[in-house]
Tab-separated table of C-alpha atoms and ligand atoms in Angstrom:
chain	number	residue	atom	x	y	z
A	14	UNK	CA	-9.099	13.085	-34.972
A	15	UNK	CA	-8.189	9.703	-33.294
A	16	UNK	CA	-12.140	8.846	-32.729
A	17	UNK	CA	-11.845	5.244	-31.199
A	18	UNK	CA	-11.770	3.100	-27.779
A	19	UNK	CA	-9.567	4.368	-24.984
A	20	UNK	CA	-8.736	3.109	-21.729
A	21	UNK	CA	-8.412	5.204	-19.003
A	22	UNK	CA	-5.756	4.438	-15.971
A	23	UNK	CA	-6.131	6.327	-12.742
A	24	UNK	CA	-4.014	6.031	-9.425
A	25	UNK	CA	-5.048	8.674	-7.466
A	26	UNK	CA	-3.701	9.744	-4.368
A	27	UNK	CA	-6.003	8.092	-1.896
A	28	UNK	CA	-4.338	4.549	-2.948
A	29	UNK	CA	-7.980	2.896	-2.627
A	30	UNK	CA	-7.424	0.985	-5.969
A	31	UNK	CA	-7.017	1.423	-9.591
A	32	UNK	CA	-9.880	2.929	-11.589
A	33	UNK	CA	-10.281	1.613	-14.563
A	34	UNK	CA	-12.517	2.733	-17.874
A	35	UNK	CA	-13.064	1.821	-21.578
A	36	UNK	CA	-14.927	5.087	-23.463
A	37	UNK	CA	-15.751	5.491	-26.818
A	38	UNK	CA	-14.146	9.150	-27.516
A	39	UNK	CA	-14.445	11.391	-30.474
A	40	UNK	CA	-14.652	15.296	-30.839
A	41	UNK	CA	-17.966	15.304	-29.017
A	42	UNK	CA	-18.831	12.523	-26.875
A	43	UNK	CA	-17.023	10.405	-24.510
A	44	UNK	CA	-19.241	7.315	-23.791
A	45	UNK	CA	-18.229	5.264	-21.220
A	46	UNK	CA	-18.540	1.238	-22.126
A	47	UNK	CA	-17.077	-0.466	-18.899
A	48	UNK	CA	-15.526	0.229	-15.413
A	49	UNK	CA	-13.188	-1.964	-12.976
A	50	UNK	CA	-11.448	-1.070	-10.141
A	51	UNK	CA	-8.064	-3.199	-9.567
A	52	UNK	CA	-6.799	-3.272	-5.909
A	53	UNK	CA	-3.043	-2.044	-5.013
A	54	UNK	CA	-1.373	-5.023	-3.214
A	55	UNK	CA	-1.135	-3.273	0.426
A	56	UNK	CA	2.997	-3.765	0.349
A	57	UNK	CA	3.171	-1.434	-2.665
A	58	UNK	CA	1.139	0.900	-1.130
A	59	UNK	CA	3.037	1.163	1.574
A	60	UNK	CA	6.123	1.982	-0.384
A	61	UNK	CA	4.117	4.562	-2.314
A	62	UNK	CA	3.050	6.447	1.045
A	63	UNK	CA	6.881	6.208	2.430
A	64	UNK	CA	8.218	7.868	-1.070
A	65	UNK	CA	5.077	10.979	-0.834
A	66	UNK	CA	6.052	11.492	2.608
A	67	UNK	CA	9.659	11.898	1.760
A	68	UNK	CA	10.667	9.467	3.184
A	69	UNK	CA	14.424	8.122	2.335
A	70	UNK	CA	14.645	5.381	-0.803
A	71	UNK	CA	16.877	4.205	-2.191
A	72	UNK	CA	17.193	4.746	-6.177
A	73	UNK	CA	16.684	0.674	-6.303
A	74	UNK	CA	13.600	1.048	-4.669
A	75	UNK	CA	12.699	3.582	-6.953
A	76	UNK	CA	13.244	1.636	-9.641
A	77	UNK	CA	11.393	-1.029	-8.711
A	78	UNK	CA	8.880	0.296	-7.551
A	79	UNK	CA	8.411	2.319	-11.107
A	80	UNK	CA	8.554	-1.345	-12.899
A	81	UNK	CA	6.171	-3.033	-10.502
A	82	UNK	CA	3.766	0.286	-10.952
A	83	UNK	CA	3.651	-0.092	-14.328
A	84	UNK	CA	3.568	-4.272	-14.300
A	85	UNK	CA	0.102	-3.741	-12.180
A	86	UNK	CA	-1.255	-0.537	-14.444
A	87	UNK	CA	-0.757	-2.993	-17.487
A	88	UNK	CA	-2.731	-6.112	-15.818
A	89	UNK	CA	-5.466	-3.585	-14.279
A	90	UNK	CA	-6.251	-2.853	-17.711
A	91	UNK	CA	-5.944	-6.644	-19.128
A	92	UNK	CA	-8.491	-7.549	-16.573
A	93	UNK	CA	-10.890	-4.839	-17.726
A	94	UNK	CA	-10.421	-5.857	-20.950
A	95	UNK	CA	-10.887	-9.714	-20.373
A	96	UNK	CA	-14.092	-8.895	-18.467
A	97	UNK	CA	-15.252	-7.030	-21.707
A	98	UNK	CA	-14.187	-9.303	-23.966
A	99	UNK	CA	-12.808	-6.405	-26.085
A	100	UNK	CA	-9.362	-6.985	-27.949
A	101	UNK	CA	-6.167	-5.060	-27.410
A	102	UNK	CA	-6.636	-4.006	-31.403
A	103	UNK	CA	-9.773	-2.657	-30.396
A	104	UNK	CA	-8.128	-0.168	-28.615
A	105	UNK	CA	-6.894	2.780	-29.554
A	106	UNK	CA	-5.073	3.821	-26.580
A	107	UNK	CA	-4.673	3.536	-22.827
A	108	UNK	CA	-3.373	6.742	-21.148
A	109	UNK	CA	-2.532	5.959	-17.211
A	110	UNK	CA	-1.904	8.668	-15.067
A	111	UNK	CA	0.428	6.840	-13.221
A	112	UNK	CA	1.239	6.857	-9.539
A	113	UNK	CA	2.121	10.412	-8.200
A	114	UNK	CA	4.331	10.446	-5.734
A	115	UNK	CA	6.089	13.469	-5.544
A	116	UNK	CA	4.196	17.041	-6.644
A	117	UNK	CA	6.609	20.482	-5.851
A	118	UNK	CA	4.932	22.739	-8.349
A	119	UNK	CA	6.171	25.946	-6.402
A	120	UNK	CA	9.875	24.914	-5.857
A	121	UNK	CA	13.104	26.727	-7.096
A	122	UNK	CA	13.075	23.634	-9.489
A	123	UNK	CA	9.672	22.915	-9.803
A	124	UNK	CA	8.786	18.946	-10.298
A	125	UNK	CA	5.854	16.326	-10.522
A	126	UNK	CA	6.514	13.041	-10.540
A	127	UNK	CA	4.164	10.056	-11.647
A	128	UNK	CA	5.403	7.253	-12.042
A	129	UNK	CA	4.604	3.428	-13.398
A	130	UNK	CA	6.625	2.462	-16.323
A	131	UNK	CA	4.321	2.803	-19.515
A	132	UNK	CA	6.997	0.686	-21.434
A	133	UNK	CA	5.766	-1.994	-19.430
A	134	UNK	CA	1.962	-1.318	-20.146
A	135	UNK	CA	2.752	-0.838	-23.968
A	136	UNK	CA	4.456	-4.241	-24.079
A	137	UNK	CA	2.044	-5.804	-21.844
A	138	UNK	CA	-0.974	-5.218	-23.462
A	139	UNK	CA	0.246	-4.376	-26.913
A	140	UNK	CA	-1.771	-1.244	-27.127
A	141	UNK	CA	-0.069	2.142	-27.554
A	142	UNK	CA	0.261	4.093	-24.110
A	143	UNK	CA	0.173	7.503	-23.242
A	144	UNK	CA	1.227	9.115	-20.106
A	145	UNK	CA	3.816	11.573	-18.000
A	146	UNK	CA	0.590	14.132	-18.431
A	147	UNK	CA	1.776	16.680	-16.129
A	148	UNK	CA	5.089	17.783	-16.817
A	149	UNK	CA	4.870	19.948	-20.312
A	150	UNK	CA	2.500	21.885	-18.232
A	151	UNK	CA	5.122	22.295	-15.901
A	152	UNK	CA	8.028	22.852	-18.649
A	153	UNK	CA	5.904	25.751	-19.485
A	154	UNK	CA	5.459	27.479	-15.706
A	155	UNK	CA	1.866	25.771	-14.581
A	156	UNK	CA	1.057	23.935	-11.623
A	157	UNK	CA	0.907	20.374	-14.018
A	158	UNK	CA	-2.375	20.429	-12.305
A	159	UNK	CA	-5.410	20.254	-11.563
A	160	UNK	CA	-5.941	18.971	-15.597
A	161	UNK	CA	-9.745	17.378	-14.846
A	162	UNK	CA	-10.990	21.141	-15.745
A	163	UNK	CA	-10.727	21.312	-19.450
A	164	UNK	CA	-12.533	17.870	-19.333
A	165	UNK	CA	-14.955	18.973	-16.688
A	166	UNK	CA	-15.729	22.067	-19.185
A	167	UNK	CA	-16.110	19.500	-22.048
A	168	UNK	CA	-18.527	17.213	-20.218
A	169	UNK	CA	-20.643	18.997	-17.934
A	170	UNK	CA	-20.411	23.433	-18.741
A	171	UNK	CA	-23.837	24.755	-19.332
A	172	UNK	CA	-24.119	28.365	-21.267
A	173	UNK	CA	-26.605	30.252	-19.056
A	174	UNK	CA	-25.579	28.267	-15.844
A	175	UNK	CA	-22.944	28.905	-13.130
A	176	UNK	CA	-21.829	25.450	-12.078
A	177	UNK	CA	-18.649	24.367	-10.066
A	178	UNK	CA	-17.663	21.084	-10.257
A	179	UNK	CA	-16.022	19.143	-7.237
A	180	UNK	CA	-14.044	16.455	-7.077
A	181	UNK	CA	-12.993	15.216	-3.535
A	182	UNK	CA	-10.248	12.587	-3.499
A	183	UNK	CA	-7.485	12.546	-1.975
A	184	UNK	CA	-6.923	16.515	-2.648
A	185	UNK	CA	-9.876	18.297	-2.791
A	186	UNK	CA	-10.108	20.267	-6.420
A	187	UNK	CA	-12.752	22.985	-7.751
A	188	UNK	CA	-13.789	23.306	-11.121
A	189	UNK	CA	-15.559	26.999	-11.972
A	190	UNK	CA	-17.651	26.748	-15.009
A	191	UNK	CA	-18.939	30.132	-15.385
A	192	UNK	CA	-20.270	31.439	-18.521
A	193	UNK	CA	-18.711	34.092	-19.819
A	194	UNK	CA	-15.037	33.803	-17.727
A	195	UNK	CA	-12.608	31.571	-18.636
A	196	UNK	CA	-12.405	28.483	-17.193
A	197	UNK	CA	-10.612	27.975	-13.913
A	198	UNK	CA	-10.333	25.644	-11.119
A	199	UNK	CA	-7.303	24.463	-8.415
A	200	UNK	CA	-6.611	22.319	-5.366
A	201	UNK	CA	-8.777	23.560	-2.472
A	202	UNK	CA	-6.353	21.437	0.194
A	203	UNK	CA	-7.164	18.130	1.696
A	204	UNK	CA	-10.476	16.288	0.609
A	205	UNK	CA	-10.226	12.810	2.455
A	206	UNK	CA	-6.186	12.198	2.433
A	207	UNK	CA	-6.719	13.794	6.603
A	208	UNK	CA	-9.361	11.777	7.281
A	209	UNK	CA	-8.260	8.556	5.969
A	210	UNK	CA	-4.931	8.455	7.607
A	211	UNK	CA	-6.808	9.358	10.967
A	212	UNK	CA	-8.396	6.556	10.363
A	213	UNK	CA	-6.362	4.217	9.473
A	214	UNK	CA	-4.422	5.110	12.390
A	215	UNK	CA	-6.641	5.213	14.964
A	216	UNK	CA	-8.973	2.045	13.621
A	217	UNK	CA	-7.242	0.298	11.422
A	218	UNK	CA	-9.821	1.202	8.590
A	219	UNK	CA	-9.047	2.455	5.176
A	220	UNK	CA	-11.869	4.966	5.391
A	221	UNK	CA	-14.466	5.953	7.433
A	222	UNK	CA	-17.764	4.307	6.192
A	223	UNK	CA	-19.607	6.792	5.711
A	224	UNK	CA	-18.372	9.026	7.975
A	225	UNK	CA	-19.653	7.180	10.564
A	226	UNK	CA	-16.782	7.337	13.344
A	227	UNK	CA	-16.729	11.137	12.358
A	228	UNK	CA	-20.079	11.584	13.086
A	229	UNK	CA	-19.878	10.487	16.709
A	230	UNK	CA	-17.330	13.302	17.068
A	231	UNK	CA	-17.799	16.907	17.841
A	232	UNK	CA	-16.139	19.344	16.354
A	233	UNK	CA	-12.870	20.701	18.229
A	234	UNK	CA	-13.327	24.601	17.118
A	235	UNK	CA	-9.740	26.192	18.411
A	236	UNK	CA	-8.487	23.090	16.499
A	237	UNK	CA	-10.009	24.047	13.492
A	238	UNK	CA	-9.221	27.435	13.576
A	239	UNK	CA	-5.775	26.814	13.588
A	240	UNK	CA	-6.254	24.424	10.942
A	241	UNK	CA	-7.919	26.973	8.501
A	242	UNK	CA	-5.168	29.551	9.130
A	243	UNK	CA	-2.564	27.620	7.120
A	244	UNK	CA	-1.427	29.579	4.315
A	245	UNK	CA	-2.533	28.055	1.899
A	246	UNK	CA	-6.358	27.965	2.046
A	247	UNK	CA	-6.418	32.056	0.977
A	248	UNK	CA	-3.524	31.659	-1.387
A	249	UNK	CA	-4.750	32.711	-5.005
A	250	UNK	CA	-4.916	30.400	-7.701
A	251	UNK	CA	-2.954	29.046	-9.446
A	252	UNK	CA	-2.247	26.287	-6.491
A	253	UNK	CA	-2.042	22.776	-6.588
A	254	UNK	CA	-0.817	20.702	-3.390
A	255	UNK	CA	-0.262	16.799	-2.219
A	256	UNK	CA	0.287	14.627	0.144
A	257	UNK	CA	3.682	15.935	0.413
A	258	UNK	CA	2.223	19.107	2.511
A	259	UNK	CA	-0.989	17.828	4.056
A	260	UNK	CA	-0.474	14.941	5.765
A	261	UNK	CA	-0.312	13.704	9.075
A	262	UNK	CA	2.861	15.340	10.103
A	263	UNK	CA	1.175	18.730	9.323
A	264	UNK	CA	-1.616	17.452	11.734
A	265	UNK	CA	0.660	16.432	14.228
A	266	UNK	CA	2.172	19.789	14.042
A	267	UNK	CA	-1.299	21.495	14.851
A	268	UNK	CA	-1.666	19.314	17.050
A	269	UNK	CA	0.752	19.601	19.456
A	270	UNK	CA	-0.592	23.266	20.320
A	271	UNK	CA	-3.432	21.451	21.807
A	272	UNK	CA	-3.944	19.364	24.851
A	273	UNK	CA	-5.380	15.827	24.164
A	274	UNK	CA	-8.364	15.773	21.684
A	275	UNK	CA	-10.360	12.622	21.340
A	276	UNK	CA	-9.526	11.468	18.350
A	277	UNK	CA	-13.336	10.943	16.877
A	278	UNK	CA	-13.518	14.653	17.962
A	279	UNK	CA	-10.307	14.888	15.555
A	280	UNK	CA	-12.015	12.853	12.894
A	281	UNK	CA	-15.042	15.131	13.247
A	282	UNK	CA	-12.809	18.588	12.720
A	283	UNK	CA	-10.884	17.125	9.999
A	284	UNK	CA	-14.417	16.732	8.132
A	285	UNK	CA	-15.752	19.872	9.217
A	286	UNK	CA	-11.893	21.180	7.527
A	287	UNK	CA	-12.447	19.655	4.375
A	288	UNK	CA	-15.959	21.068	3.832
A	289	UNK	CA	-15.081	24.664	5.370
A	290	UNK	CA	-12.353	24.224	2.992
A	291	UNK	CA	-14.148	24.074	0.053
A	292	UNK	CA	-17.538	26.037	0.842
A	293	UNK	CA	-15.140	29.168	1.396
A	294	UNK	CA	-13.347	29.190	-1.922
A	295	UNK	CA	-17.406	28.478	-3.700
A	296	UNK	CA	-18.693	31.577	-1.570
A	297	UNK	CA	-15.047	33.391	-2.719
A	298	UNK	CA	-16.212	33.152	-6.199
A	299	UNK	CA	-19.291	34.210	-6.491
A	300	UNK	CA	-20.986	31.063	-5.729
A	301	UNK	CA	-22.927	29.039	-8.133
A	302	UNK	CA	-26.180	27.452	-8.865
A	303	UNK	CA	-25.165	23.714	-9.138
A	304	UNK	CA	-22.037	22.248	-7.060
A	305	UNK	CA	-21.507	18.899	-8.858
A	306	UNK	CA	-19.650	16.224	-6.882
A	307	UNK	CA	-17.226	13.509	-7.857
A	308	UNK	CA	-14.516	11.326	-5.935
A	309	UNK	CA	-15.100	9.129	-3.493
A	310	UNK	CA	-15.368	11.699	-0.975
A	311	UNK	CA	-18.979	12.016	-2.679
A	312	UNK	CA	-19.931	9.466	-0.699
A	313	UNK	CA	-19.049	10.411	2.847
A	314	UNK	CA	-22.289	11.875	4.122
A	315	UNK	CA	-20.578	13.874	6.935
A	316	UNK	CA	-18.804	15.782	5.033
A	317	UNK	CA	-21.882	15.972	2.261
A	318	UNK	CA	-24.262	17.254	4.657
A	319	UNK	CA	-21.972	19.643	5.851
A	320	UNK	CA	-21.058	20.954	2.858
A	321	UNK	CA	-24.804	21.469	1.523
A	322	UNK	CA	-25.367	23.174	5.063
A	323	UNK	CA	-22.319	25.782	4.206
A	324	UNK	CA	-23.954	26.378	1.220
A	325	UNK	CA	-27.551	27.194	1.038
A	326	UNK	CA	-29.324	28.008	-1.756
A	327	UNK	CA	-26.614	25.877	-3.773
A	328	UNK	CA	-27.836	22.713	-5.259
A	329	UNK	CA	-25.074	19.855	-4.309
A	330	UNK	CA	-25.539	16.654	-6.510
A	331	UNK	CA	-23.484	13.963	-7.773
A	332	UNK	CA	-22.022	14.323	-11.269
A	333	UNK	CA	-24.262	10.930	-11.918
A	334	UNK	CA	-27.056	13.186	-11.736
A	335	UNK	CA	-25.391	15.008	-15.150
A	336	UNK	CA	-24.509	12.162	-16.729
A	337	UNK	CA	-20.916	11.516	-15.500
A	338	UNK	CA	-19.960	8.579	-13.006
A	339	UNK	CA	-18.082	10.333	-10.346
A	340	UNK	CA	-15.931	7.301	-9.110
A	341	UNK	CA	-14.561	7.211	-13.100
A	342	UNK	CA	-14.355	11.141	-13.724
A	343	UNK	CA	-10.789	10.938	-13.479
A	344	UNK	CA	-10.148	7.758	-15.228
A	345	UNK	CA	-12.862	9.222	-18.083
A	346	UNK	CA	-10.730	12.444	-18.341
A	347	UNK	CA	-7.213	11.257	-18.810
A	348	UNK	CA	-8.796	9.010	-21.492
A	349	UNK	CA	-10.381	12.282	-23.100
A	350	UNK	CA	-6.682	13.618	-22.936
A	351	UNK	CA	-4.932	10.729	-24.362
A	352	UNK	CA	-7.198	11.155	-27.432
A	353	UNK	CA	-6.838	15.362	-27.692
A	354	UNK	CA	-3.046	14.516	-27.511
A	355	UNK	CA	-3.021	12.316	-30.548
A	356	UNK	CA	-5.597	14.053	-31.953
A	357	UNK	CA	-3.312	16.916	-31.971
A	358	UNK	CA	-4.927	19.079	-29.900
A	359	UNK	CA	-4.061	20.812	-26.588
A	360	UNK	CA	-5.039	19.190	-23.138
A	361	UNK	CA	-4.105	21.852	-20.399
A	362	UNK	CA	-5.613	25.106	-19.649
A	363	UNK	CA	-3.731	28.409	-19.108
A	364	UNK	CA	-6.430	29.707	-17.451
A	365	UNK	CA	-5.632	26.841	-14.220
A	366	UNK	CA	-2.692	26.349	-14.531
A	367	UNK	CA	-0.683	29.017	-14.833
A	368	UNK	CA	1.076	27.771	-18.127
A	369	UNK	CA	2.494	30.474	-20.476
A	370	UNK	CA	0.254	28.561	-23.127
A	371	UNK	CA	-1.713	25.852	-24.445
A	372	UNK	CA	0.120	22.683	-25.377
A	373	UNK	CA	0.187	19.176	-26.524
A	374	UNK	CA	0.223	17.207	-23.303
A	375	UNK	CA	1.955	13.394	-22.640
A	376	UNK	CA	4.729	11.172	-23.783
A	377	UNK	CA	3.210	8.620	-26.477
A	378	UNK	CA	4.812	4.640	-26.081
A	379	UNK	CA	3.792	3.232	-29.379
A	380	UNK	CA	3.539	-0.103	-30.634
A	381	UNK	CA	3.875	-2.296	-33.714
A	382	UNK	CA	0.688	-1.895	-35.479
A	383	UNK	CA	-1.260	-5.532	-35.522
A	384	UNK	CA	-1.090	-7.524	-38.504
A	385	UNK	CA	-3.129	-6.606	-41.140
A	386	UNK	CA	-3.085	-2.540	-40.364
A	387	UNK	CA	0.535	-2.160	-40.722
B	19	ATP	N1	-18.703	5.064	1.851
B	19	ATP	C1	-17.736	5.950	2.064
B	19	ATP	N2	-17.692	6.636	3.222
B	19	ATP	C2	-16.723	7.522	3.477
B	19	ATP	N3	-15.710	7.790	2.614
B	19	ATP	C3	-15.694	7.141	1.444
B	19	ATP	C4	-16.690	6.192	1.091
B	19	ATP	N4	-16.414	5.710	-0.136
B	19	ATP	C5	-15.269	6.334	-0.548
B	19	ATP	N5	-14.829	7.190	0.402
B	19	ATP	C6	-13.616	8.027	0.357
B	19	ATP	O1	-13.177	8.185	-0.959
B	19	ATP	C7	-11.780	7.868	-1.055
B	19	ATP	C8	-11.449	7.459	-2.452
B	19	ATP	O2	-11.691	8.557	-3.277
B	19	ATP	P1	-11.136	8.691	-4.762
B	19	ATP	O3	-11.097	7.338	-5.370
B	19	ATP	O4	-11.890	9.743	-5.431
B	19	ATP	O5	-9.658	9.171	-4.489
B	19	ATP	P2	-8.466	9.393	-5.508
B	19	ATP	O6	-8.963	9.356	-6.907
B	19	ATP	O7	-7.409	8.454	-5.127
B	19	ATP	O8	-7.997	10.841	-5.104
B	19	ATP	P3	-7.458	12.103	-5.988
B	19	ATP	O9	-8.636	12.674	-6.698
B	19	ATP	O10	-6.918	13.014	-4.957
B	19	ATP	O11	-6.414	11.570	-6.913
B	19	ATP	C9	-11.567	6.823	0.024
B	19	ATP	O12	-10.223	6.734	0.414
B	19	ATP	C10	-12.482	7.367	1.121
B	19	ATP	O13	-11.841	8.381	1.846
B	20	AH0	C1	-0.173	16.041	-8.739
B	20	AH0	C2	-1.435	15.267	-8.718
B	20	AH0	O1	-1.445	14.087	-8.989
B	20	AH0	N1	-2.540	15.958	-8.405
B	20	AH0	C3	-3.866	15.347	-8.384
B	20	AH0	C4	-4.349	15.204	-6.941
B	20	AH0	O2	-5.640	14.591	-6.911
B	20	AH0	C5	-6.635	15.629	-6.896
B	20	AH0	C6	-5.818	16.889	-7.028
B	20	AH0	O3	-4.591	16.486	-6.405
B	20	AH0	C7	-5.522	17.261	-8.505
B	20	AH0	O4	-4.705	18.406	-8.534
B	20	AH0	C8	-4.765	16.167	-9.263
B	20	AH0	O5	-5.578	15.262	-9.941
B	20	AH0	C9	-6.587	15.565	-10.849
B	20	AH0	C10	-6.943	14.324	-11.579
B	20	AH0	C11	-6.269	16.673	-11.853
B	20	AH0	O6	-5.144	16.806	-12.322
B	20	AH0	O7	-7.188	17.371	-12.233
């Protein structure tokens, strides 16, 4: 096993920053040492919404945007390491995620891209690197994601217990820990990648704090409606999705059916969405006793409240509350994958996925060992 310190590199698709962790792993515990979030300079994330939207780039831009990816992955995880004081020989590995910005699971060629180049992290910080997590998955006819179940399992399964664990970035995903059934868990749709880009359009926000601007809304119900009848809400698991499909053309699209709808009444039904969203695929399976949350979407209350209203009789707490920081769950798990992979050991589940079979998962960027442990 390759017990020891691991970093943990997570761009998710919200674009609110880096997430950072340092975590002591071995076979049974993964205790996290130190956090740090590093921001995303706003002219990269601009290019990084153009390329998930499909929009046309160049393969220069590509390029560099791959190298400048991986430039800031490498000096998000110097920074954590300077405020720890911890040395790069300290570490046994960092696995980054990288940046995805293009997920087709379901095409005649299916393809996930994530991108950042972890040459540049490995000679950057010295430290070996692991990453491209998704794609074996894929080689072998899953969905490349979700991955955060196996490591949900790990972490936070209970043997008399049916829990569910949530994590609402970006994507929305479920996790269903249920004893006795194998493990299983998928992309519910959009968790707050709707809201924020409402936002952002409308008031030149990131986010809505704390729902706020929602919560002066009302909901718009024939907008909703038509919202919950897209496809892919019933469609059986395996599923995985991205900002390639729900964005705000596929709003604009719904939309346009409609005459104008104010747009914190808009904001209000793209809450109520989300939550609806989820709470129906938690009643679809039986429901549970504990709904654990994690992702920043945790700490939007509008869509918290209404998702403990849709669900009585269901405890809904933060994964804090069991022991797990829910801003660093995803950060904490691809550092818990890093170390299965060069431990050996497989990272993605069948069961979600939709892979054939189990199997090692990442490419591994090594390094020189340092003096004195060559
Ligand atoms: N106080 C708050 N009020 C409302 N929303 C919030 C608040 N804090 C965070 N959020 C939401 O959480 C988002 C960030 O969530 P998170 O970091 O989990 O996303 P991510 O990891 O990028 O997504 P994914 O899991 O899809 O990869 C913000 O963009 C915002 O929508
Ligand atoms: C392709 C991709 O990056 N998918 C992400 C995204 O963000 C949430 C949801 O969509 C989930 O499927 C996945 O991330 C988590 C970390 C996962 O693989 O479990």
């Amino acid at each position: 096993m390759r017990t020891g310190r691991y970093i943990g590199i997570m761009s998710g698709t919200s674009l609110d920053g880096i997430d950072v962790v340092l975590a002591a792993i071995d076979e049974h515990t993964v205790a996290q040492q130190a956090r740090y979030c590093h921001p995303i300079p706003l002219p990269i994330k601009q290019q990084i919404l153009a390329m998930c939207q499909g929009q046309a780039v160049t393969l220069s831009q590509f390029g560099q945007l791959d190298t400048r990816l991986g430039i800031l992955f490498a000096e998000a995880a110097l920074s954590l390491l300077r405020q720890t004081g911890v040395a790069p020989r300290e570490v046994t590995a960092i696995a980054c995620h990288g940046q995805t910005v293009w997920h087709e699971p379901d095409g005649a060629a299916p393809c996930t891209l994530q991108i950042g180049d972890n040459n540049r992290i490995a000679a950057m910080t010295g430290i070996t690197t692991v990453g491209d997590f998704r794609r074996r998955d894929m080689a072998l006819g899953g969905q490349g994601a979700p991955l955060v179940p196996a490591f949900h399992h790990a972490l936070l399964a209970h043997p008399q217990e049916r829990r569910m664990v949530l994590n609402i970035g970006g994507i929305a995903n479920l996790s269903l820990l249920l004893p006795g059934q194998p493990i299983r868990g998928y992309d519910t749709g959009p968790g707050n990648m709707l809201l924020d880009a409402w936002t952002w359009r409308h008031r030149k926000a990131p986010y809505d704090q704390d729902g706020r601007w929602g919560s002066s809304g009302q909901v718009h119900q024939g907008l909703l409606q038509h919202l919950l009848a897209d496809g892919y809400f019933l469609r059986p698991a395996p599923k995985s999705t991205g900002r390639e499909y729900f964005n705000l053309g596929w709003l604009e699209r719904h939309l346009a059916r409609f005459g104008p709808i104010p747009a914190q009444d808009v904001q209000a039904t793209l809450a109520e969405l989300t939550a609806q969203t989820i709470a129906q695929q938690v009643l679809l399976c039986g429901g549970c006793e504990h709904l654990l949350v994690c992702g920043g979407g945790a700490r939007n209350p509008l869509v918290m409240h209404r998702l403990s209203a849709l669900l009585p009789g269901i405890e809904v707490s933060s994964t804090d509350k069991f022991g797990v920081s829910g801003d660093d769950m995803e950060a904490l798990a691809f550092a818990w994958l890093a170390f299965r992979t060069l431990s050996g050991l497989p990272g993605n589940l069948p069961s979600v996925t939709g892979a054939r079979e189990e199997t090692l998962l990442g490419a591994i960027y090594p390094v020189t060992a340092p003096a004195g442990e060559k």
